[in-house]
Amino acid sequence: MRSLIHTLLAPVVWVADKLGTRREVARNDAHQAEVDEACEALALYQFWSEPECIRVRREITRLGLSIETRDARLDPEHGQTLKEQGGKLQVPCLYIREASGEERWLYGAQGIIDYLKRHFGE
């Protein structure tokens, strides 16, 4: 039943996600290029219509970040990677490749939002 509701509400979620959030952080071109480069080490594992994932994507948009999103439900390969390397099939999860090469998996919307604000916020 839940997946039927998600399917029926998917177009509404898409419109709200695209129109309901705008970029609020302004950076000059050089600083934005640095931020974009830093974001290459990040990936958001998510389910497209999951409310907590939507919260994180809105924050990504608000902060003007270019973070790859990987749908763990629609792409079985991403789901398998999340489960095997991250330790559990739970979303949202932010994959972080540190400068040292170490990999981290950060679970939970609020923890991810706090991380993004700390590293890329105003």
Short mmCIF file of N, CA, C and O in Angstrom, two decimals:
data_model
loop_
_atom_site.label_atom_id
_atom_site.label_comp_id
_atom_site.label_asym_id
_atom_site.label_seq_id
_atom_site.Cartn_x
_atom_site.Cartn_y
_atom_site.Cartn_z
N MET A 1 0.82 -1.20 0.00
CA MET A 1 0.00 0.00 0.00
C MET A 1 0.86 1.27 0.00
O MET A 1 0.56 2.22 -0.69
N ARG A 2 1.94 1.22 0.79
CA ARG A 2 2.80 2.40 0.87
C ARG A 2 3.42 2.72 -0.49
O ARG A 2 3.51 3.87 -0.89
N SER A 3 3.87 1.69 -1.24
CA SER A 3 4.48 1.96 -2.54
C SER A 3 3.45 2.50 -3.53
O SER A 3 3.79 3.29 -4.40
N LEU A 4 2.19 2.10 -3.40
CA LEU A 4 1.13 2.64 -4.25
C LEU A 4 0.95 4.14 -3.98
O LEU A 4 0.86 4.94 -4.90
N ILE A 5 0.95 4.50 -2.72
CA ILE A 5 0.82 5.91 -2.34
C ILE A 5 2.03 6.70 -2.86
O ILE A 5 1.88 7.79 -3.40
N HIS A 6 3.24 6.13 -2.70
CA HIS A 6 4.44 6.80 -3.21
C HIS A 6 4.35 6.99 -4.71
O HIS A 6 4.71 8.05 -5.23
N THR A 7 3.86 5.98 -5.41
CA THR A 7 3.74 6.06 -6.87
C THR A 7 2.75 7.14 -7.28
O THR A 7 3.00 7.92 -8.20
N LEU A 8 1.62 7.19 -6.59
CA LEU A 8 0.61 8.19 -6.92
C LEU A 8 1.06 9.61 -6.59
O LEU A 8 0.70 10.56 -7.29
N LEU A 9 1.84 9.75 -5.54
CA LEU A 9 2.28 11.08 -5.13
C LEU A 9 3.60 11.50 -5.78
O LEU A 9 4.01 12.66 -5.63
N ALA A 10 4.24 10.62 -6.51
CA ALA A 10 5.54 10.93 -7.11
C ALA A 10 5.54 12.21 -7.95
O ALA A 10 6.45 13.03 -7.81
N PRO A 11 4.54 12.43 -8.83
CA PRO A 11 4.56 13.69 -9.59
C PRO A 11 4.46 14.93 -8.71
O PRO A 11 5.10 15.95 -8.97
N VAL A 12 3.67 14.85 -7.64
CA VAL A 12 3.52 15.98 -6.72
C VAL A 12 4.85 16.23 -6.02
O VAL A 12 5.28 17.38 -5.86
N VAL A 13 5.50 15.16 -5.59
CA VAL A 13 6.78 15.28 -4.91
C VAL A 13 7.81 15.92 -5.84
O VAL A 13 8.58 16.80 -5.44
N TRP A 14 7.82 15.49 -7.11
CA TRP A 14 8.77 16.03 -8.07
C TRP A 14 8.57 17.53 -8.26
O TRP A 14 9.53 18.31 -8.22
N VAL A 15 7.33 17.95 -8.44
CA VAL A 15 7.04 19.38 -8.64
C VAL A 15 7.43 20.18 -7.40
O VAL A 15 8.08 21.22 -7.49
N ALA A 16 7.05 19.67 -6.23
CA ALA A 16 7.38 20.38 -4.99
C ALA A 16 8.90 20.47 -4.80
O ALA A 16 9.41 21.50 -4.37
N ASP A 17 9.60 19.41 -5.15
CA ASP A 17 11.05 19.39 -5.00
C ASP A 17 11.71 20.39 -5.93
O ASP A 17 12.64 21.11 -5.55
N LYS A 18 11.24 20.47 -7.17
CA LYS A 18 11.84 21.37 -8.16
C LYS A 18 11.45 22.83 -7.94
O LYS A 18 12.27 23.73 -8.10
N LEU A 19 10.22 23.08 -7.59
CA LEU A 19 9.74 24.46 -7.47
C LEU A 19 9.79 25.00 -6.05
O LEU A 19 9.75 26.21 -5.85
N GLY A 20 9.89 24.12 -5.07
CA GLY A 20 9.78 24.55 -3.68
C GLY A 20 11.07 24.99 -3.04
O GLY A 20 11.08 25.44 -1.91
N THR A 21 12.17 24.86 -3.74
CA THR A 21 13.46 25.19 -3.15
C THR A 21 14.26 26.05 -4.13
O THR A 21 14.27 25.78 -5.31
N ARG A 22 14.91 27.05 -3.59
CA ARG A 22 15.78 27.86 -4.44
C ARG A 22 17.14 28.01 -3.76
O ARG A 22 17.26 27.88 -2.54
N ARG A 23 18.10 28.30 -4.56
CA ARG A 23 19.45 28.48 -4.05
C ARG A 23 19.50 29.76 -3.23
O ARG A 23 19.07 30.81 -3.68
N GLU A 24 20.07 29.66 -2.02
CA GLU A 24 20.13 30.83 -1.13
C GLU A 24 21.55 31.25 -0.81
O GLU A 24 21.75 32.31 -0.23
N VAL A 25 22.52 30.43 -1.17
CA VAL A 25 23.91 30.76 -0.87
C VAL A 25 24.58 31.23 -2.16
O VAL A 25 24.61 30.52 -3.15
N ALA A 26 25.10 32.44 -2.13
CA ALA A 26 25.78 33.01 -3.31
C ALA A 26 27.29 32.94 -3.09
O ALA A 26 27.78 33.28 -2.01
N ARG A 27 27.99 32.49 -4.13
CA ARG A 27 29.44 32.43 -4.08
C ARG A 27 30.00 33.03 -5.36
O ARG A 27 29.35 32.96 -6.40
N ASN A 28 31.21 33.56 -5.29
CA ASN A 28 31.84 34.02 -6.53
C ASN A 28 32.29 32.78 -7.31
O ASN A 28 32.29 31.66 -6.78
N ASP A 29 32.65 32.95 -8.56
CA ASP A 29 32.96 31.82 -9.44
C ASP A 29 34.10 30.96 -8.91
O ASP A 29 34.05 29.73 -8.98
N ALA A 30 35.13 31.58 -8.40
CA ALA A 30 36.29 30.83 -7.90
C ALA A 30 35.91 29.97 -6.69
O ALA A 30 36.29 28.80 -6.61
N HIS A 31 35.16 30.55 -5.77
CA HIS A 31 34.75 29.81 -4.59
C HIS A 31 33.78 28.69 -4.97
O HIS A 31 33.86 27.58 -4.44
N GLN A 32 32.87 28.95 -5.92
CA GLN A 32 31.93 27.92 -6.36
C GLN A 32 32.68 26.77 -7.02
O GLN A 32 32.33 25.61 -6.83
N ALA A 33 33.73 27.06 -7.76
CA ALA A 33 34.54 26.01 -8.38
C ALA A 33 35.19 25.13 -7.32
O ALA A 33 35.25 23.90 -7.47
N GLU A 34 35.67 25.74 -6.23
CA GLU A 34 36.25 24.97 -5.11
C GLU A 34 35.20 24.08 -4.47
O GLU A 34 35.47 22.92 -4.16
N VAL A 35 34.01 24.63 -4.27
CA VAL A 35 32.92 23.85 -3.67
C VAL A 35 32.53 22.70 -4.59
O VAL A 35 32.33 21.57 -4.13
N ASP A 36 32.42 22.96 -5.88
CA ASP A 36 32.07 21.92 -6.84
C ASP A 36 33.11 20.79 -6.83
O ASP A 36 32.75 19.61 -6.89
N GLU A 37 34.37 21.16 -6.74
CA GLU A 37 35.43 20.16 -6.68
C GLU A 37 35.32 19.31 -5.41
O GLU A 37 35.47 18.09 -5.44
N ALA A 38 35.03 19.96 -4.28
CA ALA A 38 34.86 19.24 -3.02
C ALA A 38 33.65 18.30 -3.08
O ALA A 38 33.68 17.20 -2.50
N CYS A 39 32.62 18.69 -3.79
CA CYS A 39 31.40 17.87 -3.89
C CYS A 39 31.61 16.62 -4.73
O CYS A 39 30.81 15.68 -4.64
N GLU A 40 32.67 16.58 -5.53
CA GLU A 40 32.96 15.39 -6.32
C GLU A 40 33.29 14.19 -5.43
O GLU A 40 33.18 13.05 -5.88
N ALA A 41 33.65 14.44 -4.18
CA ALA A 41 33.96 13.37 -3.24
C ALA A 41 32.73 12.92 -2.45
O ALA A 41 32.86 12.14 -1.50
N LEU A 42 31.55 13.42 -2.83
CA LEU A 42 30.32 13.10 -2.11
C LEU A 42 29.30 12.46 -3.04
O LEU A 42 29.28 12.74 -4.24
N ALA A 43 28.45 11.62 -2.48
CA ALA A 43 27.32 11.05 -3.21
C ALA A 43 26.20 10.80 -2.21
O ALA A 43 26.44 10.30 -1.10
N LEU A 44 24.98 11.15 -2.59
CA LEU A 44 23.82 10.94 -1.73
C LEU A 44 23.07 9.70 -2.19
O LEU A 44 22.55 9.66 -3.30
N TYR A 45 23.05 8.69 -1.34
CA TYR A 45 22.22 7.51 -1.59
C TYR A 45 20.84 7.82 -1.03
O TYR A 45 20.72 8.26 0.12
N GLN A 46 19.82 7.60 -1.85
CA GLN A 46 18.49 8.07 -1.48
C GLN A 46 17.41 7.25 -2.17
O GLN A 46 17.70 6.47 -3.06
N PHE A 47 16.18 7.45 -1.73
CA PHE A 47 15.00 6.99 -2.45
C PHE A 47 14.32 8.27 -2.93
O PHE A 47 14.15 9.22 -2.16
N TRP A 48 13.96 8.32 -4.17
CA TRP A 48 13.48 9.53 -4.82
C TRP A 48 12.34 10.22 -4.07
O TRP A 48 12.33 11.43 -3.92
N SER A 49 11.35 9.46 -3.57
CA SER A 49 10.17 10.10 -2.97
C SER A 49 10.14 9.99 -1.45
O SER A 49 9.13 10.31 -0.83
N GLU A 50 11.22 9.59 -0.83
CA GLU A 50 11.27 9.48 0.64
C GLU A 50 11.38 10.88 1.25
O GLU A 50 12.27 11.66 0.88
N PRO A 51 10.50 11.23 2.19
CA PRO A 51 10.50 12.60 2.74
C PRO A 51 11.83 13.06 3.33
O PRO A 51 12.23 14.21 3.12
N GLU A 52 12.54 12.20 4.03
CA GLU A 52 13.83 12.61 4.60
C GLU A 52 14.87 12.85 3.50
O GLU A 52 15.71 13.73 3.64
N CYS A 53 14.79 12.11 2.43
CA CYS A 53 15.70 12.33 1.29
C CYS A 53 15.38 13.65 0.61
O CYS A 53 16.28 14.38 0.18
N ILE A 54 14.10 13.97 0.52
CA ILE A 54 13.68 15.25 -0.06
C ILE A 54 14.23 16.40 0.77
O ILE A 54 14.73 17.39 0.23
N ARG A 55 14.20 16.27 2.10
CA ARG A 55 14.76 17.31 2.97
C ARG A 55 16.23 17.55 2.65
O ARG A 55 16.69 18.69 2.56
N VAL A 56 16.97 16.46 2.48
CA VAL A 56 18.41 16.58 2.20
C VAL A 56 18.62 17.21 0.82
O VAL A 56 19.45 18.11 0.66
N ARG A 57 17.87 16.76 -0.19
CA ARG A 57 18.02 17.33 -1.53
C ARG A 57 17.69 18.82 -1.54
O ARG A 57 18.33 19.60 -2.23
N ARG A 58 16.70 19.22 -0.76
CA ARG A 58 16.36 20.65 -0.68
C ARG A 58 17.52 21.44 -0.07
O ARG A 58 17.82 22.55 -0.51
N GLU A 59 18.16 20.88 0.93
CA GLU A 59 19.30 21.57 1.54
C GLU A 59 20.45 21.64 0.55
O GLU A 59 21.15 22.66 0.47
N ILE A 60 20.67 20.60 -0.22
CA ILE A 60 21.70 20.60 -1.25
C ILE A 60 21.43 21.73 -2.25
O ILE A 60 22.33 22.48 -2.62
N THR A 61 20.17 21.86 -2.67
CA THR A 61 19.80 22.93 -3.59
C THR A 61 19.99 24.29 -2.94
O THR A 61 20.55 25.21 -3.54
N ARG A 62 19.53 24.44 -1.70
CA ARG A 62 19.63 25.71 -0.99
C ARG A 62 21.08 26.17 -0.87
O ARG A 62 21.39 27.35 -1.02
N LEU A 63 21.98 25.21 -0.65
CA LEU A 63 23.40 25.53 -0.49
C LEU A 63 24.14 25.63 -1.82
O LEU A 63 25.32 25.97 -1.86
N GLY A 64 23.46 25.34 -2.92
CA GLY A 64 24.07 25.44 -4.24
C GLY A 64 25.16 24.40 -4.47
O GLY A 64 26.22 24.72 -5.02
N LEU A 65 24.90 23.16 -4.06
CA LEU A 65 25.89 22.09 -4.17
C LEU A 65 25.59 21.17 -5.35
O LEU A 65 24.43 20.95 -5.68
N SER A 66 26.64 20.64 -5.93
CA SER A 66 26.51 19.67 -7.03
C SER A 66 26.92 18.30 -6.51
O SER A 66 28.06 17.87 -6.71
N ILE A 67 25.98 17.64 -5.85
CA ILE A 67 26.26 16.32 -5.27
C ILE A 67 25.49 15.28 -6.07
O ILE A 67 24.29 15.42 -6.29
N GLU A 68 26.20 14.25 -6.49
CA GLU A 68 25.56 13.17 -7.23
C GLU A 68 24.55 12.46 -6.33
O GLU A 68 24.83 12.18 -5.17
N THR A 69 23.37 12.18 -6.89
CA THR A 69 22.37 11.40 -6.17
C THR A 69 22.30 10.02 -6.78
O THR A 69 22.34 9.86 -8.00
N ARG A 70 22.20 9.03 -5.92
CA ARG A 70 22.13 7.63 -6.34
C ARG A 70 20.90 7.01 -5.70
O ARG A 70 20.82 6.90 -4.48
N ASP A 71 19.95 6.60 -6.52
CA ASP A 71 18.71 6.03 -6.00
C ASP A 71 18.92 4.55 -5.70
O ASP A 71 19.09 3.74 -6.61
N ALA A 72 18.90 4.21 -4.43
CA ALA A 72 19.16 2.84 -3.98
C ALA A 72 17.97 1.92 -4.20
O ALA A 72 18.11 0.70 -4.11
N ARG A 73 16.82 2.47 -4.52
CA ARG A 73 15.65 1.65 -4.79
C ARG A 73 15.52 1.36 -6.28
O ARG A 73 15.27 0.23 -6.68
N LEU A 74 15.72 2.37 -7.11
CA LEU A 74 15.54 2.20 -8.55
C LEU A 74 16.74 1.57 -9.24
O LEU A 74 16.60 0.97 -10.30
N ASP A 75 17.92 1.70 -8.66
CA ASP A 75 19.12 1.12 -9.24
C ASP A 75 19.66 0.06 -8.27
O ASP A 75 20.27 0.40 -7.25
N PRO A 76 19.43 -1.22 -8.57
CA PRO A 76 19.86 -2.29 -7.66
C PRO A 76 21.37 -2.26 -7.35
O PRO A 76 21.78 -2.64 -6.26
N GLU A 77 22.17 -1.80 -8.31
CA GLU A 77 23.61 -1.73 -8.07
C GLU A 77 23.93 -0.73 -6.95
O GLU A 77 24.77 -1.00 -6.08
N HIS A 78 23.26 0.41 -6.95
CA HIS A 78 23.47 1.39 -5.87
C HIS A 78 22.98 0.84 -4.53
O HIS A 78 23.62 1.05 -3.50
N GLY A 79 21.85 0.15 -4.55
CA GLY A 79 21.34 -0.46 -3.32
C GLY A 79 22.32 -1.48 -2.76
O GLY A 79 22.56 -1.53 -1.55
N GLN A 80 22.89 -2.30 -3.64
CA GLN A 80 23.86 -3.31 -3.21
C GLN A 80 25.12 -2.67 -2.66
O GLN A 80 25.64 -3.09 -1.63
N THR A 81 25.59 -1.61 -3.32
CA THR A 81 26.78 -0.89 -2.84
C THR A 81 26.53 -0.31 -1.46
O THR A 81 27.38 -0.43 -0.56
N LEU A 82 25.38 0.32 -1.28
CA LEU A 82 25.04 0.91 0.02
C LEU A 82 25.01 -0.15 1.11
O LEU A 82 25.55 0.05 2.19
N LYS A 83 24.40 -1.27 0.80
CA LYS A 83 24.29 -2.35 1.80
C LYS A 83 25.65 -2.96 2.12
O LYS A 83 25.97 -3.17 3.29
N GLU A 84 26.45 -3.25 1.09
CA GLU A 84 27.73 -3.93 1.31
C GLU A 84 28.81 -3.00 1.88
O GLU A 84 29.52 -3.36 2.80
N GLN A 85 28.94 -1.80 1.31
CA GLN A 85 30.02 -0.92 1.74
C GLN A 85 29.60 0.00 2.88
O GLN A 85 30.41 0.33 3.74
N GLY A 86 28.34 0.44 2.85
CA GLY A 86 27.87 1.32 3.91
C GLY A 86 27.44 0.57 5.16
O GLY A 86 27.38 1.13 6.24
N GLY A 87 27.10 -0.69 4.99
CA GLY A 87 26.75 -1.50 6.16
C GLY A 87 25.26 -1.77 6.32
O GLY A 87 24.87 -2.70 7.01
N LYS A 88 24.41 -0.94 5.69
CA LYS A 88 22.97 -1.16 5.81
C LYS A 88 22.25 -0.42 4.68
O LYS A 88 22.74 0.57 4.16
N LEU A 89 21.10 -0.95 4.33
CA LEU A 89 20.28 -0.34 3.28
C LEU A 89 19.32 0.63 3.94
O LEU A 89 18.17 0.33 4.22
N GLN A 90 19.85 1.81 4.24
CA GLN A 90 19.08 2.87 4.91
C GLN A 90 19.37 4.18 4.21
O GLN A 90 20.52 4.47 3.89
N VAL A 91 18.34 4.94 3.95
CA VAL A 91 18.51 6.24 3.30
C VAL A 91 17.85 7.32 4.14
O VAL A 91 16.95 7.01 4.92
N PRO A 92 18.27 8.55 4.00
CA PRO A 92 19.39 9.03 3.19
C PRO A 92 20.73 8.65 3.82
O PRO A 92 20.86 8.51 5.03
N CYS A 93 21.71 8.51 2.94
CA CYS A 93 23.07 8.22 3.37
C CYS A 93 24.02 9.01 2.48
O CYS A 93 23.91 8.95 1.25
N LEU A 94 24.93 9.73 3.09
CA LEU A 94 25.91 10.50 2.35
C LEU A 94 27.24 9.75 2.36
O LEU A 94 27.80 9.48 3.41
N TYR A 95 27.70 9.40 1.16
CA TYR A 95 29.01 8.79 1.01
C TYR A 95 30.03 9.91 0.94
O TYR A 95 29.87 10.87 0.18
N ILE A 96 31.08 9.80 1.75
CA ILE A 96 32.11 10.82 1.83
C ILE A 96 33.47 10.17 1.62
O ILE A 96 33.84 9.25 2.36
N ARG A 97 34.18 10.62 0.60
CA ARG A 97 35.56 10.17 0.37
C ARG A 97 36.47 11.29 0.86
O ARG A 97 36.54 12.36 0.26
N GLU A 98 37.13 11.04 1.96
CA GLU A 98 38.01 12.04 2.57
C GLU A 98 39.24 12.26 1.69
O GLU A 98 39.59 11.42 0.86
N ALA A 99 39.94 13.37 1.89
CA ALA A 99 41.15 13.69 1.14
C ALA A 99 42.22 12.62 1.36
O ALA A 99 43.03 12.34 0.47
N SER A 100 42.20 11.97 2.53
CA SER A 100 43.17 10.92 2.84
C SER A 100 42.85 9.61 2.13
O SER A 100 43.64 8.68 2.18
N GLY A 101 41.68 9.55 1.47
CA GLY A 101 41.26 8.33 0.80
C GLY A 101 40.30 7.49 1.62
O GLY A 101 39.69 6.54 1.11
N GLU A 102 40.16 7.82 2.89
CA GLU A 102 39.24 7.10 3.77
C GLU A 102 37.80 7.35 3.31
O GLU A 102 37.46 8.44 2.87
N GLU A 103 36.96 6.31 3.42
CA GLU A 103 35.56 6.43 3.04
C GLU A 103 34.69 6.42 4.29
O GLU A 103 34.92 5.63 5.21
N ARG A 104 33.69 7.31 4.30
CA ARG A 104 32.74 7.38 5.42
C ARG A 104 31.34 7.29 4.85
O ARG A 104 31.07 7.74 3.73
N TRP A 105 30.43 6.78 5.64
CA TRP A 105 29.02 6.67 5.28
C TRP A 105 28.23 7.33 6.39
O TRP A 105 28.20 6.86 7.52
N LEU A 106 27.61 8.45 6.09
CA LEU A 106 26.87 9.24 7.08
C LEU A 106 25.37 9.04 6.87
O LEU A 106 24.83 9.41 5.83
N TYR A 107 24.72 8.45 7.86
CA TYR A 107 23.29 8.14 7.77
C TYR A 107 22.45 9.18 8.50
O TYR A 107 22.90 9.77 9.48
N GLY A 108 21.22 9.37 8.02
CA GLY A 108 20.26 10.24 8.69
C GLY A 108 20.23 11.65 8.13
O GLY A 108 21.27 12.27 7.94
N ALA A 109 19.02 12.13 7.86
CA ALA A 109 18.84 13.44 7.23
C ALA A 109 19.48 14.57 8.04
O ALA A 109 20.21 15.39 7.48
N GLN A 110 19.20 14.62 9.32
CA GLN A 110 19.70 15.75 10.11
C GLN A 110 21.22 15.75 10.20
O GLN A 110 21.86 16.79 10.09
N GLY A 111 21.82 14.58 10.36
CA GLY A 111 23.28 14.48 10.39
C GLY A 111 23.90 14.93 9.08
O GLY A 111 24.92 15.62 9.07
N ILE A 112 23.28 14.54 7.96
CA ILE A 112 23.78 14.95 6.65
C ILE A 112 23.64 16.45 6.47
O ILE A 112 24.57 17.13 6.03
N ILE A 113 22.49 16.99 6.82
CA ILE A 113 22.26 18.44 6.70
C ILE A 113 23.26 19.22 7.55
O ILE A 113 23.84 20.20 7.10
N ASP A 114 23.48 18.76 8.77
CA ASP A 114 24.46 19.42 9.64
C ASP A 114 25.85 19.38 9.02
O ASP A 114 26.59 20.37 9.05
N TYR A 115 26.23 18.24 8.46
CA TYR A 115 27.54 18.10 7.81
C TYR A 115 27.66 19.09 6.65
O TYR A 115 28.68 19.78 6.51
N LEU A 116 26.64 19.15 5.80
CA LEU A 116 26.67 20.04 4.64
C LEU A 116 26.74 21.51 5.06
O LEU A 116 27.49 22.29 4.47
N LYS A 117 25.98 21.88 6.07
CA LYS A 117 26.02 23.27 6.56
C LYS A 117 27.40 23.61 7.12
O LYS A 117 27.92 24.70 6.91
N ARG A 118 27.98 22.66 7.86
CA ARG A 118 29.29 22.89 8.47
C ARG A 118 30.37 23.07 7.40
O ARG A 118 31.25 23.91 7.54
N HIS A 119 30.30 22.30 6.33
CA HIS A 119 31.35 22.35 5.31
C HIS A 119 31.09 23.33 4.18
O HIS A 119 32.03 23.82 3.56
N PHE A 120 29.80 23.61 3.91
CA PHE A 120 29.49 24.44 2.74
C PHE A 120 28.52 25.58 3.03
O PHE A 120 28.11 26.28 2.12
N GLY A 121 28.13 25.75 4.28
CA GLY A 121 27.13 26.76 4.63
C GLY A 121 27.66 28.17 4.56
O GLY A 121 28.82 28.42 4.24
N GLU A 122 26.76 29.08 4.90
CA GLU A 122 27.06 30.52 4.81
C GLU A 122 28.25 30.89 5.68
O GLU A 122 28.51 30.64 6.71
#
